[in-house]
Coordinates of C-alpha atoms and ligand atoms in Angstrom, one line a residue:
Chain A
M1 CA -115.1 -30.3 13.3
A2 CA -111.5 -28.9 13.6
K3 CA -110.7 -26.1 11.4
E4 CA -108.4 -26.5 8.3
L5 CA -105.0 -25.3 9.3
L6 CA -103.0 -26.0 6.1
K7 CA -104.6 -26.1 2.7
I8 CA -102.6 -27.0 -0.3
E9 CA -104.2 -26.5 -3.8
H10 CA -103.0 -27.9 -6.9
I11 CA -99.3 -27.2 -6.5
T12 CA -96.7 -28.0 -9.1
K13 CA -93.0 -28.1 -8.5
S14 CA -90.3 -28.7 -11.0
F15 CA -86.6 -28.5 -11.0
D16 CA -85.6 -27.1 -14.5
E17 CA -87.6 -29.3 -16.8
T18 CA -88.3 -32.2 -14.4
V19 CA -91.7 -32.1 -12.7
I20 CA -91.4 -33.4 -9.2
L21 CA -94.8 -32.6 -7.8
R22 CA -97.8 -32.3 -10.1
D23 CA -101.1 -30.8 -9.3
L24 CA -100.9 -32.0 -5.6
S25 CA -103.7 -31.0 -3.2
L26 CA -104.0 -31.7 0.4
T27 CA -105.6 -30.3 3.5
V28 CA -104.5 -30.7 7.1
K29 CA -106.8 -30.0 10.0
E30 CA -105.8 -28.5 13.2
G31 CA -104.5 -31.3 15.6
E32 CA -104.3 -33.8 12.8
V33 CA -101.3 -36.1 12.4
L34 CA -100.7 -36.8 8.8
V35 CA -98.2 -39.5 7.8
I36 CA -96.8 -39.4 4.3
V37 CA -95.3 -42.6 3.0
G38 CA -93.9 -43.5 -0.4
P39 CA -91.0 -44.8 -2.3
S40 CA -87.8 -42.8 -2.1
G41 CA -87.5 -40.1 -4.7
C42 CA -91.2 -39.7 -5.0
G43 CA -91.1 -36.1 -3.9
K44 CA -91.9 -36.3 -0.1
S45 CA -89.0 -34.1 1.0
T46 CA -89.6 -31.6 -1.8
F47 CA -93.3 -31.4 -0.8
L48 CA -92.4 -30.6 2.9
R49 CA -89.9 -28.1 1.7
C50 CA -92.4 -26.3 -0.5
I51 CA -94.7 -25.9 2.5
N52 CA -92.2 -23.7 4.3
G53 CA -90.8 -22.0 1.3
L54 CA -87.4 -23.7 1.1
E55 CA -88.5 -24.5 -2.4
T56 CA -90.6 -22.3 -4.6
I57 CA -93.6 -23.8 -6.4
Q58 CA -94.5 -23.0 -10.0
E59 CA -98.2 -23.4 -9.7
G60 CA -100.9 -23.6 -7.1
S61 CA -101.5 -22.1 -3.7
I62 CA -100.6 -22.9 -0.1
Y63 CA -102.7 -21.4 2.7
L64 CA -101.9 -21.5 6.4
D65 CA -104.7 -20.3 8.7
G66 CA -106.6 -19.1 5.6
E67 CA -103.7 -16.8 4.5
K68 CA -102.0 -17.5 1.2
I69 CA -98.3 -18.1 2.0
N70 CA -96.8 -18.6 -1.4
D71 CA -97.2 -15.1 -2.6
R72 CA -94.4 -12.6 -3.1
S73 CA -96.1 -10.4 -0.7
A74 CA -96.2 -13.0 2.0
N75 CA -93.9 -12.5 5.0
L76 CA -91.9 -15.7 4.6
E77 CA -90.0 -15.1 7.9
K78 CA -93.3 -14.8 9.8
V79 CA -94.8 -17.8 8.1
R80 CA -91.8 -20.0 8.8
Q81 CA -92.0 -19.2 12.5
K82 CA -95.4 -20.9 12.5
I83 CA -94.0 -24.0 10.6
G84 CA -91.4 -26.1 12.5
M85 CA -89.3 -28.4 10.5
V86 CA -87.1 -31.3 11.7
F87 CA -84.7 -32.6 9.2
Q88 CA -83.3 -36.1 8.5
N89 CA -79.7 -34.9 9.3
Y90 CA -80.6 -32.9 12.4
E91 CA -78.9 -29.8 11.0
L92 CA -77.8 -28.5 14.4
F93 CA -75.5 -25.5 14.6
P94 CA -72.1 -27.2 15.3
H95 CA -70.5 -24.2 17.0
K96 CA -73.4 -23.6 19.3
T97 CA -74.2 -25.6 22.5
V98 CA -77.5 -27.4 22.9
L99 CA -78.9 -24.6 24.8
Q100 CA -77.7 -21.9 22.3
N101 CA -79.0 -24.0 19.4
I102 CA -82.5 -23.9 21.0
T103 CA -82.5 -20.3 22.2
M104 CA -81.0 -18.7 19.1
A105 CA -84.1 -18.3 17.0
P106 CA -86.5 -17.4 19.9
M107 CA -84.0 -14.6 20.9
L108 CA -83.0 -13.4 17.5
V109 CA -86.2 -13.9 15.6
Q110 CA -88.9 -13.5 18.2
K111 CA -86.8 -11.1 20.3
K112 CA -87.4 -13.1 23.5
P113 CA -85.3 -12.0 26.5
K114 CA -82.4 -14.5 27.1
A115 CA -83.7 -15.6 30.5
E116 CA -87.1 -16.4 29.3
A117 CA -85.8 -18.3 26.2
E118 CA -83.4 -20.3 28.3
K119 CA -86.0 -21.1 30.9
E120 CA -88.4 -22.5 28.2
A121 CA -85.5 -24.3 26.4
L122 CA -84.7 -26.0 29.7
S123 CA -88.1 -27.2 30.4
L124 CA -88.4 -28.6 26.8
L125 CA -85.1 -30.3 27.2
E126 CA -86.3 -31.8 30.5
R127 CA -89.3 -33.2 28.6
V128 CA -87.2 -35.0 26.1
G129 CA -84.8 -36.2 28.8
L130 CA -81.7 -34.1 27.9
S131 CA -81.5 -31.3 30.5
D132 CA -78.1 -32.6 31.6
R133 CA -76.8 -32.0 28.0
K134 CA -77.6 -28.4 27.8
N135 CA -73.9 -27.2 27.6
F136 CA -72.8 -30.0 25.2
Y137 CA -71.9 -29.3 21.6
P138 CA -73.7 -31.3 18.9
R139 CA -70.6 -33.5 18.2
Q140 CA -70.8 -34.7 21.8
L141 CA -74.3 -36.1 21.3
S142 CA -75.5 -39.4 19.9
G143 CA -77.7 -39.2 16.8
G144 CA -80.9 -39.8 18.8
Q145 CA -79.9 -37.0 21.2
K146 CA -79.2 -34.7 18.4
Q147 CA -82.5 -35.3 16.8
R148 CA -84.3 -34.7 20.1
V149 CA -82.5 -31.4 20.4
A150 CA -83.6 -30.6 16.8
I151 CA -87.2 -31.3 17.7
V152 CA -86.9 -29.1 20.9
R153 CA -85.3 -26.3 18.7
A154 CA -88.4 -26.4 16.4
L155 CA -90.8 -26.5 19.4
A156 CA -89.2 -23.5 21.1
M157 CA -90.7 -21.3 18.3
H158 CA -94.2 -22.4 19.2
P159 CA -95.1 -23.5 15.7
E160 CA -98.6 -24.2 14.7
I161 CA -97.6 -27.2 12.6
L162 CA -94.6 -29.4 12.6
L163 CA -92.9 -31.1 9.6
F164 CA -90.8 -34.2 10.1
D165 CA -88.8 -35.3 7.2
E166 CA -87.6 -38.9 7.8
V167 CA -86.1 -37.9 11.1
T168 CA -85.1 -41.4 12.1
A169 CA -83.6 -42.4 8.8
A170 CA -80.1 -41.5 9.7
L171 CA -80.2 -43.2 13.2
D172 CA -78.9 -46.4 14.4
P173 CA -81.8 -48.8 15.1
E174 CA -81.5 -48.6 18.9
M175 CA -81.9 -44.8 18.8
V176 CA -85.0 -44.7 16.6
R177 CA -87.3 -45.5 19.5
E178 CA -86.3 -42.5 21.7
V179 CA -87.1 -40.1 18.8
L180 CA -90.3 -41.7 17.9
D181 CA -91.4 -41.7 21.5
V182 CA -91.0 -37.9 21.6
M183 CA -93.1 -37.6 18.4
L184 CA -95.8 -39.9 19.8
D185 CA -95.8 -37.6 22.8
L186 CA -96.3 -34.6 20.7
A187 CA -99.1 -36.2 18.7
K188 CA -100.9 -37.1 22.0
E189 CA -100.6 -33.5 23.0
G190 CA -102.7 -32.7 20.0
R191 CA -100.1 -31.0 17.8
T192 CA -100.6 -30.7 14.1
M193 CA -98.0 -32.7 12.4
I194 CA -96.9 -33.9 8.9
V195 CA -94.6 -36.8 9.2
V196 CA -92.6 -38.4 6.4
T197 CA -91.4 -41.8 7.6
H198 CA -90.4 -45.3 6.6
E199 CA -91.2 -46.7 10.0
M200 CA -94.5 -48.4 9.2
S201 CA -95.5 -49.6 12.6
F202 CA -94.9 -46.0 13.9
A203 CA -97.0 -44.6 11.0
R204 CA -99.8 -46.9 12.0
A205 CA -99.6 -45.9 15.6
V206 CA -99.3 -42.1 15.3
A207 CA -101.3 -41.3 12.1
D208 CA -104.8 -39.9 11.9
R209 CA -104.5 -40.2 8.2
I210 CA -101.9 -41.8 5.9
V211 CA -101.1 -40.3 2.5
F212 CA -99.3 -42.5 0.0
M213 CA -97.3 -40.6 -2.5
D214 CA -95.8 -41.9 -5.7
G215 CA -94.5 -40.2 -8.8
G216 CA -95.0 -36.7 -7.4
N217 CA -98.6 -37.1 -6.4
I218 CA -101.0 -38.5 -3.9
V219 CA -102.0 -42.0 -5.0
E220 CA -104.0 -43.0 -2.1
E221 CA -105.1 -41.8 1.3
G222 CA -107.1 -43.2 4.3
T223 CA -106.9 -44.1 7.9
P224 CA -104.0 -46.3 9.0
S225 CA -106.2 -49.4 9.0
E226 CA -107.7 -48.7 5.6
F227 CA -104.3 -48.1 4.1
F228 CA -102.3 -50.9 5.8
D229 CA -105.0 -53.6 6.0
N230 CA -106.8 -52.9 2.7
P231 CA -104.7 -50.8 0.2
Q232 CA -106.8 -50.0 -2.9
T233 CA -104.2 -49.4 -5.5
D234 CA -101.6 -51.7 -7.0
R235 CA -98.9 -49.2 -6.4
A236 CA -99.7 -49.0 -2.7
K237 CA -99.9 -52.8 -2.4
K238 CA -96.5 -53.1 -4.1
F239 CA -95.0 -50.4 -1.8
L240 CA -96.3 -52.1 1.3
S241 CA -95.0 -55.5 0.2
T242 CA -91.5 -54.2 0.3
F243 CA -91.8 -54.0 4.1
S244 CA -92.8 -57.6 4.7
F245 CA -91.2 -60.9 4.0
D246 CA -92.9 -64.1 3.1
R247 CA -91.8 -67.0 5.3
I248 CA -89.4 -69.2 3.4
E249 CA -90.9 -72.6 2.8
K250 CA -88.5 -74.8 0.9
K251 CA -85.7 -74.8 3.5
D252 CA -85.4 -78.6 3.7
E253 CA -85.0 -79.2 -0.1
Y254 CA -81.7 -77.3 -0.1
A255 CA -80.4 -78.6 3.2
G256 CA -77.0 -79.9 2.8
N257 CA -76.5 -78.5 -0.7
P258 CA -76.1 -74.7 -0.5
I259 CA -76.0 -73.1 -3.9
Chain B
M1 CA -22.0 0.0 11.5
G2 CA -21.9 -1.4 15.0
L3 CA -23.8 -4.3 16.4
T4 CA -26.1 -2.0 18.4
D5 CA -26.9 0.0 15.2
I6 CA -27.7 -3.2 13.4
A7 CA -29.9 -4.4 16.2
K8 CA -31.6 -1.0 16.2
M9 CA -32.1 -1.1 12.5
L10 CA -33.5 -4.6 12.6
A11 CA -35.9 -3.7 15.5
D12 CA -37.2 -0.7 13.6
G13 CA -37.5 -2.8 10.4
T14 CA -39.5 -5.4 12.4
K15 CA -41.8 -2.7 13.8
D16 CA -42.3 -1.2 10.4
T17 CA -43.0 -4.6 8.8
L18 CA -45.5 -5.5 11.5
I19 CA -47.3 -2.1 11.2
M20 CA -47.5 -2.5 7.5
V21 CA -48.6 -6.1 7.6
L22 CA -51.2 -5.6 10.3
L23 CA -52.6 -2.4 8.8
S24 CA -52.9 -4.0 5.4
T25 CA -54.5 -7.1 6.8
L26 CA -57.0 -4.9 8.7
F27 CA -57.9 -2.8 5.7
G28 CA -57.8 -5.9 3.6
Y29 CA -60.5 -7.5 5.7
I30 CA -62.5 -4.3 5.9
G31 CA -62.8 -4.6 2.1
G32 CA -62.4 -8.3 1.6
L33 CA -64.7 -9.7 4.2
P34 CA -67.9 -8.1 3.0
L35 CA -66.8 -8.7 -0.6
G36 CA -66.2 -12.4 0.1
V37 CA -69.6 -12.7 1.9
L38 CA -71.2 -11.0 -1.0
L39 CA -69.6 -13.5 -3.4
S40 CA -70.7 -16.5 -1.4
V41 CA -74.3 -15.1 -0.9
T42 CA -74.8 -14.2 -4.6
D43 CA -73.3 -17.4 -5.9
E44 CA -75.8 -19.7 -7.7
N45 CA -76.0 -21.9 -4.7
G46 CA -75.9 -19.0 -2.3
L47 CA -78.4 -17.5 0.1
K48 CA -79.5 -15.0 -2.6
P49 CA -78.3 -16.0 -6.1
M50 CA -77.6 -13.0 -8.3
P51 CA -75.7 -14.4 -11.3
A52 CA -75.0 -11.1 -13.0
L53 CA -73.5 -9.4 -9.9
Y54 CA -71.5 -12.5 -9.1
M55 CA -70.1 -12.7 -12.5
V56 CA -68.9 -9.1 -12.5
L57 CA -67.3 -9.4 -9.0
D58 CA -65.7 -12.7 -10.1
I59 CA -64.1 -11.2 -13.2
I60 CA -62.8 -8.1 -11.3
I61 CA -61.3 -10.3 -8.6
N62 CA -59.7 -12.6 -11.1
I63 CA -58.2 -9.7 -13.0
T64 CA -56.8 -8.1 -9.9
R65 CA -55.4 -11.3 -8.6
S66 CA -53.6 -12.1 -11.8
I67 CA -51.6 -8.9 -11.8
P68 CA -48.2 -9.7 -10.1
F69 CA -47.7 -7.8 -6.9
L70 CA -44.7 -5.9 -8.1
I71 CA -46.5 -4.7 -11.2
L72 CA -49.5 -3.7 -9.2
L73 CA -47.3 -1.8 -6.9
I74 CA -45.9 0.3 -9.8
L75 CA -49.2 0.5 -11.5
I76 CA -51.1 2.1 -8.7
Q77 CA -48.3 4.5 -7.6
P78 CA -50.3 7.6 -8.7
F79 CA -53.3 6.3 -6.6
T80 CA -50.9 5.6 -3.6
K81 CA -49.5 9.1 -3.9
A82 CA -52.9 10.7 -4.1
I83 CA -53.9 8.9 -0.8
V84 CA -50.7 9.1 1.2
G85 CA -48.9 11.9 -0.4
K86 CA -45.9 9.9 -1.5
S87 CA -45.4 6.5 -3.1
Y88 CA -42.5 5.0 -1.0
G89 CA -42.0 4.2 2.6
T90 CA -43.8 2.2 5.1
V91 CA -47.1 4.0 5.2
A92 CA -47.3 4.2 1.4
T93 CA -46.8 0.5 1.0
V94 CA -49.9 -0.2 2.9
V95 CA -51.9 1.0 -0.1
P96 CA -50.7 -1.5 -2.6
L97 CA -50.6 -4.2 0.0
T98 CA -54.3 -3.5 0.8
V99 CA -55.3 -3.4 -2.8
A100 CA -53.5 -6.8 -3.4
A101 CA -55.0 -8.2 -0.2
I102 CA -58.7 -7.4 -0.8
P103 CA -59.4 -9.7 -3.7
F104 CA -57.3 -12.5 -2.2
I105 CA -59.0 -12.2 1.2
A106 CA -62.4 -12.0 -0.5
R107 CA -61.7 -15.3 -2.3
M108 CA -60.7 -17.0 1.0
V109 CA -63.7 -15.6 2.8
E110 CA -65.9 -16.8 0.0
S111 CA -64.5 -20.3 0.2
S112 CA -64.8 -20.4 4.0
V113 CA -68.4 -19.3 4.0
K114 CA -69.2 -21.8 1.2
E115 CA -68.0 -24.6 3.4
V116 CA -70.8 -24.0 5.8
D117 CA -73.3 -26.9 5.4
K118 CA -76.3 -25.8 3.4
G119 CA -78.6 -27.8 5.7
V120 CA -77.6 -25.6 8.7
V121 CA -78.5 -22.5 6.7
E122 CA -81.8 -24.1 5.8
A123 CA -82.5 -24.9 9.4
A124 CA -81.9 -21.3 10.3
L125 CA -84.2 -20.1 7.6
S126 CA -86.9 -22.7 8.6
L127 CA -86.8 -21.0 12.1
G128 CA -87.8 -17.7 10.5
A129 CA -84.4 -16.1 10.5
K130 CA -83.9 -13.2 8.0
K131 CA -81.1 -13.5 5.5
F132 CA -79.0 -10.9 7.2
T133 CA -79.3 -12.8 10.5
V134 CA -78.3 -16.0 8.7
I135 CA -75.2 -14.3 7.3
T136 CA -74.0 -12.8 10.6
K137 CA -75.2 -15.5 13.1
V138 CA -74.9 -18.7 11.1
L139 CA -72.6 -18.3 8.1
L140 CA -70.0 -16.2 9.7
A141 CA -70.3 -17.9 13.1
E142 CA -70.1 -21.4 11.7
A143 CA -67.2 -20.5 9.3
R144 CA -65.1 -19.0 12.0
T145 CA -62.5 -21.7 12.2
S146 CA -61.9 -21.6 8.5
L147 CA -62.0 -17.8 8.5
L148 CA -59.3 -17.7 11.1
V149 CA -57.1 -20.1 9.1
G150 CA -57.7 -17.7 6.3
V151 CA -56.5 -14.8 8.4
T152 CA -53.3 -16.6 9.2
I153 CA -52.8 -17.3 5.5
A154 CA -53.6 -13.7 4.6
V155 CA -51.1 -12.2 7.1
G156 CA -48.5 -14.7 5.9
T157 CA -49.0 -13.7 2.2
I158 CA -49.1 -10.0 3.0
L159 CA -45.8 -10.5 5.0
G160 CA -44.2 -12.0 1.9
Y161 CA -45.6 -9.2 -0.3
S162 CA -44.3 -6.6 2.1
A163 CA -40.8 -8.0 1.8
M164 CA -41.2 -7.7 -2.0
A165 CA -42.2 -4.1 -1.6
G166 CA -38.6 -3.5 -0.3
I167 CA -37.4 -3.5 -3.9
V168 CA -39.1 -0.1 -4.5
G169 CA -38.3 1.3 -1.2
G170 CA -41.2 -0.1 0.7
G171 CA -39.7 0.1 4.1
G172 CA -39.4 -2.6 6.8
L173 CA -37.4 -5.8 6.8
G174 CA -37.7 -6.5 3.1
D175 CA -36.2 -3.1 2.4
I176 CA -33.3 -3.8 4.7
A177 CA -32.7 -7.2 3.2
I178 CA -32.6 -5.8 -0.3
R179 CA -30.5 -2.6 0.5
Y180 CA -27.9 -4.5 2.4
G181 CA -27.9 -7.9 0.8
Y182 CA -28.5 -6.9 -2.8
Y183 CA -27.1 -3.4 -3.3
R184 CA -24.2 -3.5 -0.7
Y185 CA -23.3 -7.2 -0.6
E186 CA -23.5 -7.3 3.2
T187 CA -24.7 -10.9 3.3
E188 CA -24.7 -11.2 7.1
I189 CA -27.2 -8.5 7.6
M190 CA -29.4 -9.9 4.8
I191 CA -29.3 -13.3 6.4
V192 CA -30.2 -12.0 9.8
T193 CA -33.0 -10.0 8.3
V194 CA -34.3 -13.0 6.5
V195 CA -34.1 -15.1 9.7
V196 CA -36.1 -12.4 11.5
L197 CA -38.7 -12.7 8.7
V198 CA -38.8 -16.5 9.0
L199 CA -39.3 -16.2 12.7
L200 CA -42.1 -13.7 12.3
M201 CA -43.8 -16.1 9.9
Q202 CA -43.4 -19.1 12.2
L203 CA -44.7 -17.1 15.2
L204 CA -47.7 -16.0 13.2
Q205 CA -48.5 -19.5 11.9
W206 CA -48.3 -20.9 15.4
V207 CA -50.6 -18.3 17.0
G208 CA -53.0 -18.6 14.2
T209 CA -53.3 -22.4 14.4
L210 CA -53.6 -22.2 18.2
I211 CA -56.5 -19.7 18.1
S212 CA -58.3 -21.7 15.3
K213 CA -58.0 -24.9 17.3
K214 CA -59.4 -23.2 20.4
L215 CA -62.4 -21.9 18.5
D216 CA -63.2 -25.1 16.7
R217 CA -66.2 -26.9 18.3
R218 CA -66.7 -29.5 15.6
R219 CA -64.0 -31.8 16.8
G220 CA -62.9 -33.1 20.1
Ligands
ADP1 N1 -82.5 -29.4 -5.8 C1 -82.9 -30.4 -6.6 N2 -82.6 -30.2 -7.9 C2 -83.1 -31.1 -8.8 N3 -83.7 -32.3 -8.6 C3 -84.0 -32.5 -7.2 C4 -83.7 -31.5 -6.2 N4 -84.1 -32.0 -5.0 C5 -84.8 -33.2 -5.3 N5 -84.7 -33.5 -6.6 C6 -85.3 -34.6 -7.3 O1 -86.7 -34.6 -6.9 C7 -87.1 -36.0 -6.7 C8 -87.8 -36.1 -5.4 O2 -86.9 -35.9 -4.4 P1 -87.3 -35.9 -2.9 O3 -88.4 -34.9 -2.6 O4 -86.0 -35.8 -2.1 O5 -87.9 -37.4 -2.7 P2 -88.1 -38.2 -1.4 O6 -88.0 -37.4 -0.2 O7 -89.5 -38.7 -1.6 O8 -87.2 -39.3 -1.3 C9 -86.0 -36.8 -6.9 O9 -86.0 -37.4 -8.2 C10 -84.8 -35.9 -6.8 O10 -83.7 -36.4 -7.5
MG2 MG1 -86.7 -37.4 1.4

């Protein structure tokens, strides 16, 4: 059995008085692809941000590789290098070229020599089909291209786990696919990933396990077929129903007299 | 006074003004840039919120900025004298100009740095960058267009102040305009001096805008 890479125990996160995550626990095994779904505002982004310390939690513990990472004594910079994050709005550095965006952290944070960092960046760009864009600035790229660069930027740090926060939500429909394909590729490679998404057919295809969140906690979890074909809770059923439409039946009755 | 004398006087005045303005801008940024960065970083939405420190800095800056420049100039004369040895002339004027420039520059730097998208800062943090690296390589690097616009505004404002300093023997073009125009009623010399000041300001604005545009990668 694969080892537990990330272990989250009873975490609670609140902003001022409002509790956003309550007593949430979750374990991710090495090589596992976990997909988190749930209504908007239920705390998915906050949860991902707690994992890499962009938000501080009030209670509970987070362990990466058995090491507690939410301590004051934990080296947050070290920990974050092991946790790659891809954001909904890409967050590329606007004044840096594609190549500089990717090599910046390996060079500044991991002190890699420039030549090595660039060589690696280029081979990663090649993989996502963007090596011809290496000298472009972010504004010269389409949304899908930006997001692929952002994924490469995270990969260049050799993270142990990747967090994806609705990375296709800001994209035009025709660009969603190119980004999802890159993620499917990473999953096939055996990467450990936590993916927050509203793309249900992608979730079904990529996930080893689906976690359904609502109201700041995990309401249901299971394999994709368990969750999608046989949801247990009413809340999950209601959530899933928002993604499907019932075929309209009474078309003829109204024909000729639109309301 | 012959034409060549006037020309020489104006040339010297221009040189003095430029020295005064450039030195004050330089010292102003040596003090104002770190102060502005500190303000933006310690702000409640900053990289390292420190409310008490921010409040203290904020108040000090507001107070210094509310003192009219001419009053400041006179108020700090003893200080100026202690540093430069005298309280009038081109070099001495650099002191009050710098004192006036620092809080003003700090505010502009603060606002430029705050314009940088918070998401980009978080992206850098998520890659494991230390706060100091984020400040130098992300905040300042991404704010550079706006910072340069700020430099242009700062130089322009200091140029204006430097002309005001002419009233108390500050040297440079402002001094000439006041001596000839105000005390001796030689309106022509005053007008020519003012024209030179206007030209300097235009040139400055033009160069500043040009450089800012060149360095902006966000737009086509
Ligand atoms: N910085 C913040 N301050 C206060 N409330 C916040 C903050 N960030 C998120 N929230 C609140 O936390 C809740 C969960 O947000 P989020 O994690 O973004 O949800 P999701 O990603 O599932 O849509 C929302 O109600 C949101 O308003
Ligand atoms: Mg979200």
